[in-house]
Protein backbone atom coordinates (compact mmCIF):
# COMPACT_ATOMS: atom_id res chain seq x y z
CA UNK A 1 0.00 0.00 0.00
CA UNK A 2 1.19 3.49 -0.68
CA UNK A 3 2.09 5.77 2.16
CA UNK A 4 -0.93 8.06 1.67
CA UNK A 5 -3.38 5.16 1.77
CA UNK A 6 -1.88 3.78 4.97
CA UNK A 7 -2.08 7.25 6.53
CA UNK A 8 -5.69 7.74 5.39
CA UNK A 9 -6.72 4.38 6.83
CA UNK A 10 -5.35 5.49 10.20
CA UNK A 11 -7.13 8.85 10.00
CA UNK A 12 -10.49 7.57 8.82
CA UNK A 13 -12.45 9.12 11.67
CA UNK A 14 -10.90 12.50 11.06
CA UNK A 15 -11.52 12.24 7.31
CA UNK A 16 -15.15 11.31 7.76
CA UNK A 17 -15.49 14.19 10.21
CA UNK A 18 -14.15 16.57 7.56
CA UNK A 19 -16.58 15.12 5.02
CA UNK A 20 -19.39 15.62 7.50
CA UNK A 21 -18.36 19.27 7.96
CA UNK A 22 -18.28 19.76 4.19
CA UNK A 23 -21.72 18.18 3.91
CA UNK A 24 -23.21 20.37 6.63
CA UNK A 25 -21.56 23.38 5.04
CA UNK A 26 -23.43 22.61 1.84
CA UNK A 27 -26.80 22.08 3.52
CA UNK A 28 -26.45 25.16 5.75
CA UNK A 29 -25.84 27.36 2.72
CA UNK A 30 -28.48 25.89 0.40
CA UNK A 31 -30.38 29.17 0.46
CA UNK A 32 -27.38 31.21 -0.59
CA UNK A 33 -26.53 28.95 -3.51
CA UNK A 34 -28.19 29.15 -6.92
CA UNK A 35 -30.15 26.00 -7.74
CA UNK A 36 -28.38 25.79 -11.11
CA UNK A 37 -25.48 27.48 -12.88
CA UNK A 38 -24.15 27.70 -16.43
CA UNK A 39 -21.57 25.07 -17.40
CA UNK A 40 -17.99 26.33 -17.44
CA UNK A 41 -15.13 24.08 -18.54
CA UNK A 42 -12.26 23.76 -16.06
CA UNK A 43 -8.57 23.66 -16.96
CA UNK A 44 -7.32 20.06 -17.34
CA UNK A 45 -6.35 18.11 -14.26
CA UNK A 46 -3.25 15.90 -14.28
CA UNK A 47 -3.02 12.59 -12.42
CA UNK A 48 -0.58 13.17 -9.56
CA UNK A 49 2.46 10.93 -9.49
CA UNK A 50 2.29 10.58 -5.72
CA UNK A 51 -1.20 10.58 -4.28
CA UNK A 52 -2.30 13.70 -2.41
CA UNK A 53 -4.01 11.77 0.36
CA UNK A 54 -7.72 12.12 1.07
CA UNK A 55 -7.48 15.33 3.10
CA UNK A 56 -5.73 17.18 0.29
CA UNK A 57 -8.07 15.63 -2.28
CA UNK A 58 -11.00 17.04 -0.32
CA UNK A 59 -9.31 20.43 -0.06
CA UNK A 60 -8.66 20.43 -3.81
CA UNK A 61 -12.26 19.41 -4.50
CA UNK A 62 -13.58 22.20 -2.31
CA UNK A 63 -11.34 24.76 -4.05
CA UNK A 64 -12.23 23.51 -7.50
CA UNK A 65 -15.90 22.69 -7.04
CA UNK A 66 -17.04 23.39 -3.48
CA UNK A 67 -18.46 26.86 -4.14
CA UNK A 68 -19.62 25.96 -7.63
CA UNK A 69 -21.82 23.02 -6.67
CA UNK A 70 -25.40 24.21 -7.16
CA UNK A 71 -28.32 23.79 -4.76
CA UNK A 72 -30.00 21.26 -7.05
CA UNK A 73 -30.70 19.32 -3.85
CA UNK A 74 -32.48 22.40 -2.52
CA UNK A 75 -36.03 23.76 -2.50
CA UNK A 76 -36.02 25.78 -5.74
CA UNK A 77 -34.66 23.46 -8.40
CA UNK A 78 -37.90 23.00 -10.30
CA UNK A 79 -36.48 21.70 -13.57
CA UNK A 80 -37.07 18.14 -14.86
CA UNK A 81 -38.41 16.05 -11.93
CA UNK A 82 -35.39 16.03 -9.70
CA UNK A 83 -36.50 15.03 -6.23
CA UNK A 84 -34.12 15.56 -3.34
CA UNK A 85 -32.54 13.61 -0.53
CA UNK A 86 -34.27 13.03 2.77
CA UNK A 87 -31.99 12.82 5.82
CA UNK A 88 -32.78 9.10 6.22
CA UNK A 89 -32.06 8.40 2.55
CA UNK A 90 -28.71 10.12 2.87
CA UNK A 91 -27.87 7.97 5.87
CA UNK A 92 -28.74 4.86 3.87
CA UNK A 93 -26.63 6.05 0.97
CA UNK A 94 -23.63 6.72 3.21
CA UNK A 95 -23.91 3.22 4.67
CA UNK A 96 -24.21 1.74 1.18
CA UNK A 97 -20.71 3.03 0.53
CA UNK A 98 -19.51 1.85 3.90
CA UNK A 99 -20.60 -1.76 3.30
CA UNK A 100 -19.67 -1.72 -0.39
CA UNK A 101 -21.60 -4.94 -0.74
CA UNK A 102 -22.34 -6.55 -4.07
CA UNK A 103 -26.04 -7.31 -3.94
CA UNK A 104 -26.13 -9.88 -6.70
CA UNK A 105 -26.73 -13.08 -4.77
CA UNK A 106 -27.67 -14.59 -1.43
CA UNK A 107 -24.58 -16.77 -1.45
CA UNK A 108 -22.60 -14.57 0.92
CA UNK A 109 -24.87 -12.29 2.94
CA UNK A 110 -28.35 -11.52 4.24
CA UNK A 111 -28.40 -8.31 2.19
CA UNK A 112 -30.89 -9.57 -0.45
CA UNK A 113 -33.46 -9.32 2.36
CA UNK A 114 -32.92 -5.56 2.38
CA UNK A 115 -33.92 -5.28 -1.27
CA UNK A 116 -36.82 -7.71 -0.85
CA UNK A 117 -38.02 -5.68 2.14
CA UNK A 118 -37.64 -2.35 0.34
CA UNK A 119 -39.60 -3.73 -2.62
CA UNK A 120 -42.27 -4.97 -0.19
CA UNK A 121 -42.52 -1.53 1.43
CA UNK A 122 -42.84 0.11 -1.99
CA UNK A 123 -45.50 -2.38 -3.05
CA UNK A 124 -47.40 -1.33 0.08
CA UNK A 125 -46.87 2.37 -0.59
CA UNK A 126 -48.20 2.06 -4.15
CA UNK A 127 -50.93 -0.45 -3.26
CA UNK A 128 -49.63 -3.02 -5.75
CA UNK A 129 -50.94 -6.59 -5.60
CA UNK A 130 -48.73 -9.18 -3.90
CA UNK A 131 -47.84 -10.91 -7.18
CA UNK A 132 -45.75 -7.92 -8.29
CA UNK A 133 -42.06 -8.60 -7.79
CA UNK A 134 -39.64 -5.76 -8.07
CA UNK A 135 -35.99 -5.08 -8.65
CA UNK A 136 -33.85 -1.98 -8.20
CA UNK A 137 -32.13 -0.52 -11.25
CA UNK A 138 -30.38 2.81 -11.85
CA UNK A 139 -33.49 4.76 -12.79
CA UNK A 140 -36.61 4.86 -14.92
CA UNK A 141 -34.74 4.48 -18.19
CA UNK A 142 -33.30 1.16 -17.06
CA UNK A 143 -36.65 0.17 -15.54
CA UNK A 144 -38.26 0.85 -18.93
CA UNK A 145 -35.44 -1.15 -20.52
CA UNK A 146 -36.05 -4.11 -18.24
CA UNK A 147 -39.86 -3.93 -18.61
CA UNK A 148 -39.75 -3.72 -22.40
CA UNK A 149 -37.18 -6.54 -22.56
CA UNK A 150 -39.79 -8.70 -20.82
CA UNK A 151 -42.50 -7.44 -23.17
CA UNK A 152 -40.34 -8.29 -26.18
CA UNK A 153 -39.84 -11.83 -24.86
CA UNK A 154 -43.57 -12.17 -24.20
CA UNK A 155 -44.42 -11.10 -27.76
CA UNK A 156 -41.90 -13.62 -29.12
CA UNK A 157 -43.31 -16.44 -27.00
CA UNK A 158 -46.81 -15.70 -28.25
CA UNK A 159 -45.35 -16.67 -31.64
CA UNK A 160 -43.55 -19.75 -30.41
CA UNK A 161 -40.15 -18.06 -30.31
CA UNK A 162 -37.73 -16.67 -27.74
CA UNK A 163 -35.68 -13.54 -28.24
CA UNK A 164 -33.64 -14.47 -25.19
CA UNK A 165 -32.51 -17.68 -26.91
CA UNK A 166 -32.70 -16.94 -30.61
CA UNK A 167 -32.52 -13.19 -30.97
CA UNK A 168 -34.86 -11.03 -33.01
CA UNK A 169 -34.03 -12.50 -36.42
CA UNK A 170 -36.92 -14.57 -37.71
CA UNK A 171 -39.42 -12.60 -35.66
CA UNK A 172 -41.76 -10.11 -37.36
CA UNK A 173 -41.12 -6.54 -36.17
CA UNK A 174 -42.48 -5.94 -32.67
CA UNK A 175 -45.08 -3.18 -32.61
CA UNK A 176 -45.13 -0.79 -29.67
CA UNK A 177 -48.16 1.45 -29.19
CA UNK A 178 -48.09 4.52 -26.97
CA UNK A 179 -49.58 7.98 -26.62
CA UNK A 180 -47.17 10.53 -25.18
CA UNK A 181 -44.20 8.21 -24.54
CA UNK A 182 -41.22 9.56 -22.59
CA UNK A 183 -38.04 10.05 -24.64
CA UNK A 184 -36.37 7.21 -22.75
CA UNK A 185 -38.79 4.73 -24.34
CA UNK A 186 -37.27 5.50 -27.75
CA UNK A 187 -33.77 5.05 -26.38
CA UNK A 188 -34.81 1.71 -24.88
CA UNK A 189 -36.26 0.57 -28.22
CA UNK A 190 -32.93 1.41 -29.86
CA UNK A 191 -31.07 -0.60 -27.19
CA UNK A 192 -33.40 -3.58 -27.43
CA UNK A 193 -32.97 -3.98 -31.17
CA UNK A 194 -36.61 -3.19 -31.85
CA UNK A 195 -35.73 0.24 -33.16
CA UNK A 196 -37.04 3.68 -32.40
CA UNK A 197 -39.36 3.41 -35.40
CA UNK A 198 -41.18 0.45 -33.88
CA UNK A 199 -43.15 2.88 -31.73
CA UNK A 200 -46.43 3.72 -33.37
CA UNK A 201 -47.73 6.93 -31.83
CA UNK A 202 -51.40 6.73 -30.92
CA UNK A 203 -53.33 10.00 -30.82
CA UNK A 204 -53.89 11.74 -27.52
CA UNK A 205 -57.10 13.35 -26.29
CA UNK A 206 -57.87 16.78 -27.71
CA UNK A 207 -57.38 20.14 -26.03
CA UNK A 208 -54.73 20.39 -23.37
CA UNK A 209 -54.49 16.63 -22.75
CA UNK A 210 -51.50 14.33 -23.15
CA UNK A 211 -53.38 11.14 -22.25
CA UNK A 212 -53.81 8.54 -24.97
CA UNK A 213 -57.16 8.42 -26.76
CA UNK A 214 -58.29 4.93 -25.73
CA UNK A 215 -60.66 4.73 -28.70
CA UNK A 216 -57.71 5.26 -31.03
CA UNK A 217 -55.67 2.74 -29.09
CA UNK A 218 -58.45 0.21 -29.54
CA UNK A 219 -58.53 0.87 -33.29
CA UNK A 220 -54.75 0.45 -33.50
CA UNK A 221 -55.01 -2.88 -31.67
CA UNK A 222 -57.87 -3.94 -33.94
CA UNK A 223 -55.72 -3.22 -36.99
CA UNK A 224 -53.07 -5.63 -35.73
CA UNK A 225 -55.60 -8.40 -36.31
CA UNK A 226 -54.76 -10.43 -33.23
CA UNK A 227 -50.99 -10.05 -33.62
CA UNK A 228 -49.37 -9.60 -30.17
CA UNK A 229 -47.76 -6.27 -29.34
CA UNK A 230 -46.59 -4.03 -26.52
CA UNK A 231 -48.58 -1.08 -25.16
CA UNK A 232 -46.69 1.53 -23.18
CA UNK A 233 -49.08 3.45 -20.95
CA UNK A 234 -47.93 6.75 -19.53
CA UNK A 235 -48.79 7.50 -15.92
CA UNK A 236 -47.52 11.05 -15.44
CA UNK A 237 -46.26 12.86 -18.55
CA UNK A 238 -43.33 15.18 -18.00
CA UNK A 239 -44.95 18.23 -19.58
CA UNK A 240 -48.25 18.33 -17.73
CA UNK A 241 -48.40 15.32 -15.40
CA UNK A 242 -51.22 13.80 -17.42
CA UNK A 243 -52.24 10.14 -17.04
CA UNK A 244 -53.49 7.58 -19.52
CA UNK A 245 -56.74 5.97 -18.40
CA UNK A 246 -55.15 2.80 -17.01
CA UNK A 247 -58.48 1.24 -16.15
CA UNK A 248 -59.80 1.59 -19.70
CA UNK A 249 -56.52 0.30 -21.15
CA UNK A 250 -56.62 -2.65 -18.76
CA UNK A 251 -60.10 -3.51 -20.01
CA UNK A 252 -58.76 -3.81 -23.55
CA UNK A 253 -56.68 -6.76 -22.38
CA UNK A 254 -59.71 -9.01 -22.40
CA UNK A 255 -60.07 -8.52 -26.16
CA UNK A 256 -56.57 -7.88 -27.48
CA UNK A 257 -53.21 -9.53 -26.99
CA UNK A 258 -50.69 -7.05 -25.63
CA UNK A 259 -48.07 -6.66 -22.95
CA UNK A 260 -48.92 -3.65 -20.81
CA UNK A 261 -45.92 -1.67 -19.62
CA UNK A 262 -46.72 1.36 -17.48
CA UNK A 263 -44.16 4.17 -17.21
CA UNK A 264 -45.05 5.72 -13.86
CA UNK A 265 -41.59 7.16 -13.17
CA UNK A 266 -42.96 9.90 -10.93
CA UNK A 267 -46.72 9.57 -11.50
CA UNK A 268 -46.74 6.30 -9.55
CA UNK A 269 -46.55 8.40 -6.38
CA UNK A 270 -50.11 9.58 -7.02
CA UNK A 271 -51.03 6.28 -5.35
CA UNK A 272 -49.69 7.67 -2.03
CA UNK A 273 -52.60 10.07 -1.62
CA UNK A 274 -56.33 9.36 -1.52
CA UNK A 275 -56.75 12.59 -3.48
CA UNK A 276 -54.76 11.35 -6.45
CA UNK A 277 -54.78 7.56 -6.23
CA UNK A 278 -57.60 7.32 -8.79
CA UNK A 279 -55.02 8.23 -11.41
CA UNK A 280 -53.25 4.92 -10.79
CA UNK A 281 -56.45 2.88 -10.70
CA UNK A 282 -56.08 -0.10 -13.05
CA UNK A 283 -52.36 -0.55 -12.38
CA UNK A 284 -52.93 -4.14 -11.18
CA UNK A 285 -53.34 -5.15 -14.82
CA UNK A 286 -49.83 -4.00 -15.75
CA UNK A 287 -47.36 -6.66 -16.84
CA UNK A 288 -44.43 -4.41 -16.03
CA UNK A 289 -44.19 -1.09 -14.25
CA UNK A 290 -41.54 1.61 -13.95
CA UNK A 291 -41.17 3.85 -10.90
CA UNK A 292 -38.25 6.14 -10.14
CA UNK A 293 -36.86 6.40 -6.63
CA UNK A 294 -34.51 9.32 -7.24
CA UNK A 295 -37.48 11.50 -8.15
CA UNK A 296 -40.40 11.60 -5.73
CA UNK A 297 -39.10 9.10 -3.18
CA UNK A 298 -36.32 11.63 -2.54
CA UNK A 299 -33.39 9.21 -2.43
CA UNK A 300 -30.06 10.16 -4.02
CA UNK A 301 -29.24 9.26 -7.63
CA UNK A 302 -29.25 6.70 -9.11
CA UNK A 303 -32.22 4.61 -8.18
CA UNK A 304 -35.42 3.26 -9.74
CA UNK A 305 -37.51 0.11 -9.73
CA UNK A 306 -39.09 -2.22 -12.26
CA UNK A 307 -42.03 -4.27 -11.02
CA UNK A 308 -43.47 -7.24 -12.88
CA UNK A 309 -45.88 -10.13 -12.45
CA UNK A 310 -43.85 -12.36 -14.79
CA UNK A 311 -40.94 -13.74 -12.87
CA UNK A 312 -40.54 -16.65 -15.32
CA UNK A 313 -39.87 -14.21 -18.16
CA UNK A 314 -37.60 -12.16 -15.94
CA UNK A 315 -35.45 -15.24 -15.36
CA UNK A 316 -35.58 -16.22 -19.03
CA UNK A 317 -34.28 -12.79 -20.07
CA UNK A 318 -31.89 -11.82 -17.28
CA UNK A 319 -30.55 -15.14 -15.99
CA UNK A 320 -26.82 -15.25 -15.59
CA UNK A 321 -26.07 -18.89 -14.94
CA UNK A 322 -22.51 -19.94 -14.42
CA UNK A 323 -20.97 -22.85 -12.56
CA UNK A 324 -19.32 -20.62 -9.99
CA UNK A 325 -22.57 -18.77 -9.26
CA UNK A 326 -24.66 -21.87 -8.48
CA UNK A 327 -28.19 -22.89 -9.45
CA UNK A 328 -31.16 -20.48 -9.56
CA UNK A 329 -32.75 -20.48 -6.11
CA UNK A 330 -36.20 -19.45 -4.93
CA UNK A 331 -36.45 -16.52 -4.63
CA UNK A 332 -33.91 -16.11 -7.42
CA UNK A 333 -30.79 -14.08 -6.81
CA UNK A 334 -31.03 -10.56 -8.13
CA UNK A 335 -28.43 -11.15 -10.82
CA UNK A 336 -31.00 -13.40 -12.53
CA UNK A 337 -33.64 -10.67 -12.38
CA UNK A 338 -31.98 -7.46 -13.52
CA UNK A 339 -29.79 -6.17 -16.35
CA UNK A 340 -26.80 -5.74 -14.03
CA UNK A 341 -24.86 -8.52 -12.38
CA UNK A 342 -22.78 -6.77 -9.73
CA UNK A 343 -24.86 -4.09 -8.10
CA UNK A 344 -24.52 -1.76 -5.16
CA UNK A 345 -26.83 -1.98 -2.16
CA UNK A 346 -29.08 0.52 -3.96
CA UNK A 347 -32.15 -0.49 -1.96
CA UNK A 348 -30.76 0.76 1.34
CA UNK A 349 -31.52 4.50 0.97
CA UNK A 350 -35.09 3.58 -0.03
CA UNK A 351 -35.37 1.17 2.91
CA UNK A 352 -34.26 3.93 5.30
CA UNK A 353 -36.51 6.67 4.01
CA UNK A 354 -39.61 4.43 3.74
CA UNK A 355 -39.24 3.30 7.33
CA UNK A 356 -38.32 6.76 8.60
CA UNK A 357 -41.29 8.63 7.09
CA UNK A 358 -43.83 5.91 6.32
CA UNK A 359 -47.11 6.10 4.48
CA UNK A 360 -48.24 9.39 6.01
CA UNK A 361 -44.87 11.02 5.32
CA UNK A 362 -45.08 10.25 1.61
CA UNK A 363 -48.73 11.16 1.44
CA UNK A 364 -47.90 14.57 2.95
CA UNK A 365 -44.98 15.02 0.57
CA UNK A 366 -47.08 14.32 -2.52
CA UNK A 367 -49.94 16.52 -1.34
CA UNK A 368 -47.59 19.36 -0.43
CA UNK A 369 -46.07 19.34 -3.92
CA UNK A 370 -49.42 19.11 -5.70
CA UNK A 371 -50.70 21.99 -3.57
CA UNK A 372 -47.65 24.11 -4.46
CA UNK A 373 -48.20 23.34 -8.15
CA UNK A 374 -51.83 24.42 -7.80
CA UNK A 375 -50.86 27.67 -6.08
CA UNK A 376 -48.30 28.50 -8.75
CA UNK A 377 -50.89 27.64 -11.39
CA UNK A 378 -53.34 30.10 -9.80
CA UNK A 379 -50.76 32.88 -9.80
CA UNK A 380 -49.92 32.20 -13.44
CA UNK A 381 -53.57 32.10 -14.48
CA UNK A 382 -54.01 35.60 -13.02
CA UNK A 383 -50.68 36.96 -14.27
CA UNK A 384 -49.88 39.70 -16.77
CA UNK A 385 -46.60 38.05 -17.70
CA UNK A 386 -47.35 34.35 -18.01
CA UNK A 387 -50.02 32.14 -19.51
CA UNK A 388 -51.00 28.70 -18.21
CA UNK A 389 -51.00 26.00 -20.92
CA UNK A 390 -52.64 23.11 -19.07
CA UNK A 391 -54.57 22.60 -15.85
CA UNK A 392 -52.59 21.39 -12.84
CA UNK A 393 -53.17 17.66 -12.58
CA UNK A 394 -50.40 16.72 -10.18
CA UNK A 395 -47.05 18.36 -9.38
CA UNK A 396 -46.18 20.01 -12.70
CA UNK A 397 -47.01 23.46 -14.03
CA UNK A 398 -46.77 24.00 -17.78
CA UNK A 399 -46.93 27.60 -18.96
CA UNK A 400 -45.42 30.15 -21.31
CA UNK A 401 -44.62 33.84 -21.62
CA UNK A 402 -47.52 36.06 -22.63
CA UNK A 403 -47.42 37.96 -25.91
CA UNK A 404 -46.35 37.22 -29.47
CA UNK A 405 -43.35 35.14 -30.56
CA UNK A 406 -42.65 33.58 -27.18
CA UNK A 407 -40.23 31.29 -29.02
CA UNK A 408 -37.48 33.90 -29.21
CA UNK A 409 -37.98 35.17 -25.67
CA UNK A 410 -38.12 31.90 -23.82
CA UNK A 411 -34.44 30.98 -24.09
CA UNK A 412 -33.26 34.36 -22.76
CA UNK A 413 -35.85 34.00 -19.99
CA UNK A 414 -34.35 30.67 -18.88
CA UNK A 415 -30.81 31.84 -18.95
CA UNK A 416 -31.53 35.05 -17.07
CA UNK A 417 -33.64 33.24 -14.53
CA UNK A 418 -30.95 30.60 -13.99
CA UNK A 419 -28.27 33.27 -13.62
CA UNK A 420 -30.50 35.27 -11.27
CA UNK A 421 -30.09 32.24 -9.00
CA UNK A 422 -33.38 32.16 -7.13
CA UNK A 423 -35.18 29.39 -9.01
CA UNK A 424 -34.46 26.96 -11.83
CA UNK A 425 -37.07 25.93 -14.42
CA UNK A 426 -36.71 23.97 -17.65
CA UNK A 427 -37.99 24.59 -21.17
CA UNK A 428 -40.17 22.24 -23.17
CA UNK A 429 -42.43 22.13 -26.19
CA UNK A 430 -46.09 21.56 -25.50
CA UNK A 431 -48.42 20.94 -28.44
CA UNK A 432 -45.94 22.57 -30.78
CA UNK A 433 -45.45 25.72 -28.73
CA UNK A 434 -42.40 26.66 -26.69
CA UNK A 435 -43.22 26.30 -23.03
CA UNK A 436 -41.84 26.34 -19.50
CA UNK A 437 -42.13 23.65 -16.84
CA UNK A 438 -42.01 23.90 -13.08
CA UNK A 439 -42.00 20.52 -11.30
CA UNK A 440 -42.27 20.14 -7.52
CA UNK A 441 -40.58 17.07 -6.05
CA UNK A 442 -38.08 18.10 -3.35
CA UNK A 443 -39.21 17.62 0.26
CA UNK A 444 -37.67 20.98 1.23
CA UNK A 445 -39.91 23.09 -1.00
CA UNK A 446 -42.39 25.24 0.95
CA UNK A 447 -44.80 28.06 0.21
CA UNK A 448 -42.17 30.67 1.03
CA UNK A 449 -40.12 29.28 -1.87
CA UNK A 450 -43.08 29.98 -4.12
CA UNK A 451 -42.95 33.66 -3.06
CA UNK A 452 -39.22 33.92 -3.69
CA UNK A 453 -39.49 32.20 -7.06
CA UNK A 454 -42.53 34.17 -8.14
CA UNK A 455 -40.75 37.48 -7.52
CA UNK A 456 -37.75 36.26 -9.51
CA UNK A 457 -39.89 34.97 -12.39
CA UNK A 458 -41.70 38.28 -12.69
CA UNK A 459 -38.60 40.48 -12.35
CA UNK A 460 -36.90 38.47 -15.07
CA UNK A 461 -40.00 37.80 -17.18
CA UNK A 462 -41.68 41.23 -17.24
CA UNK A 463 -39.07 43.04 -19.37
CA UNK A 464 -39.35 40.19 -21.87
CA UNK A 465 -43.14 40.29 -22.23
C1 LIG B 1 -37.66 10.79 -15.59
C2 LIG B 1 -38.47 9.90 -16.44
C3 LIG B 1 -37.91 8.84 -17.15
C4 LIG B 1 -36.42 8.60 -17.20
O1 LIG B 1 -35.93 8.45 -15.94
P1 LIG B 1 -34.39 8.41 -15.53
O2 LIG B 1 -34.48 8.21 -14.08
O3 LIG B 1 -33.83 9.71 -15.95
O4 LIG B 1 -33.76 7.27 -16.23
C5 LIG B 1 -38.77 8.01 -17.84
N1 LIG B 1 -40.09 8.22 -17.85
C6 LIG B 1 -40.66 9.24 -17.21
C7 LIG B 1 -42.14 9.43 -17.28
C8 LIG B 1 -39.87 10.12 -16.47
O5 LIG B 1 -40.44 11.15 -15.81
PDB file of C-alpha atoms in Angstrom, residues 154-155 158-159 175 218-229 255-258:
ATOM      1  CA  UNK A 154     -43.566 -12.172 -24.201  1.00  0.00           C
ATOM      2  CA  UNK A 155     -44.417 -11.098 -27.760  1.00  0.00           C
ATOM      3  CA  UNK A 158     -46.805 -15.697 -28.254  1.00  0.00           C
ATOM      4  CA  UNK A 159     -45.350 -16.672 -31.636  1.00  0.00           C
ATOM      5  CA  UNK A 175     -45.077  -3.184 -32.611  1.00  0.00           C
ATOM      6  CA  UNK A 218     -58.451   0.211 -29.537  1.00  0.00           C
ATOM      7  CA  UNK A 219     -58.535   0.875 -33.294  1.00  0.00           C
ATOM      8  CA  UNK A 220     -54.746   0.451 -33.504  1.00  0.00           C
ATOM      9  CA  UNK A 221     -55.006  -2.881 -31.670  1.00  0.00           C
ATOM     10  CA  UNK A 222     -57.869  -3.937 -33.939  1.00  0.00           C
ATOM     11  CA  UNK A 223     -55.722  -3.220 -36.990  1.00  0.00           C
ATOM     12  CA  UNK A 224     -53.071  -5.627 -35.733  1.00  0.00           C
ATOM     13  CA  UNK A 225     -55.601  -8.399 -36.310  1.00  0.00           C
ATOM     14  CA  UNK A 226     -54.758 -10.429 -33.235  1.00  0.00           C
ATOM     15  CA  UNK A 227     -50.987 -10.049 -33.616  1.00  0.00           C
ATOM     16  CA  UNK A 228     -49.368  -9.602 -30.170  1.00  0.00           C
ATOM     17  CA  UNK A 229     -47.759  -6.270 -29.341  1.00  0.00           C
ATOM     18  CA  UNK A 255     -60.072  -8.520 -26.157  1.00  0.00           C
ATOM     19  CA  UNK A 256     -56.572  -7.882 -27.483  1.00  0.00           C
ATOM     20  CA  UNK A 257     -53.210  -9.534 -26.987  1.00  0.00           C
ATOM     21  CA  UNK A 258     -50.686  -7.050 -25.631  1.00  0.00           C
TER      22      UNK A 258
END
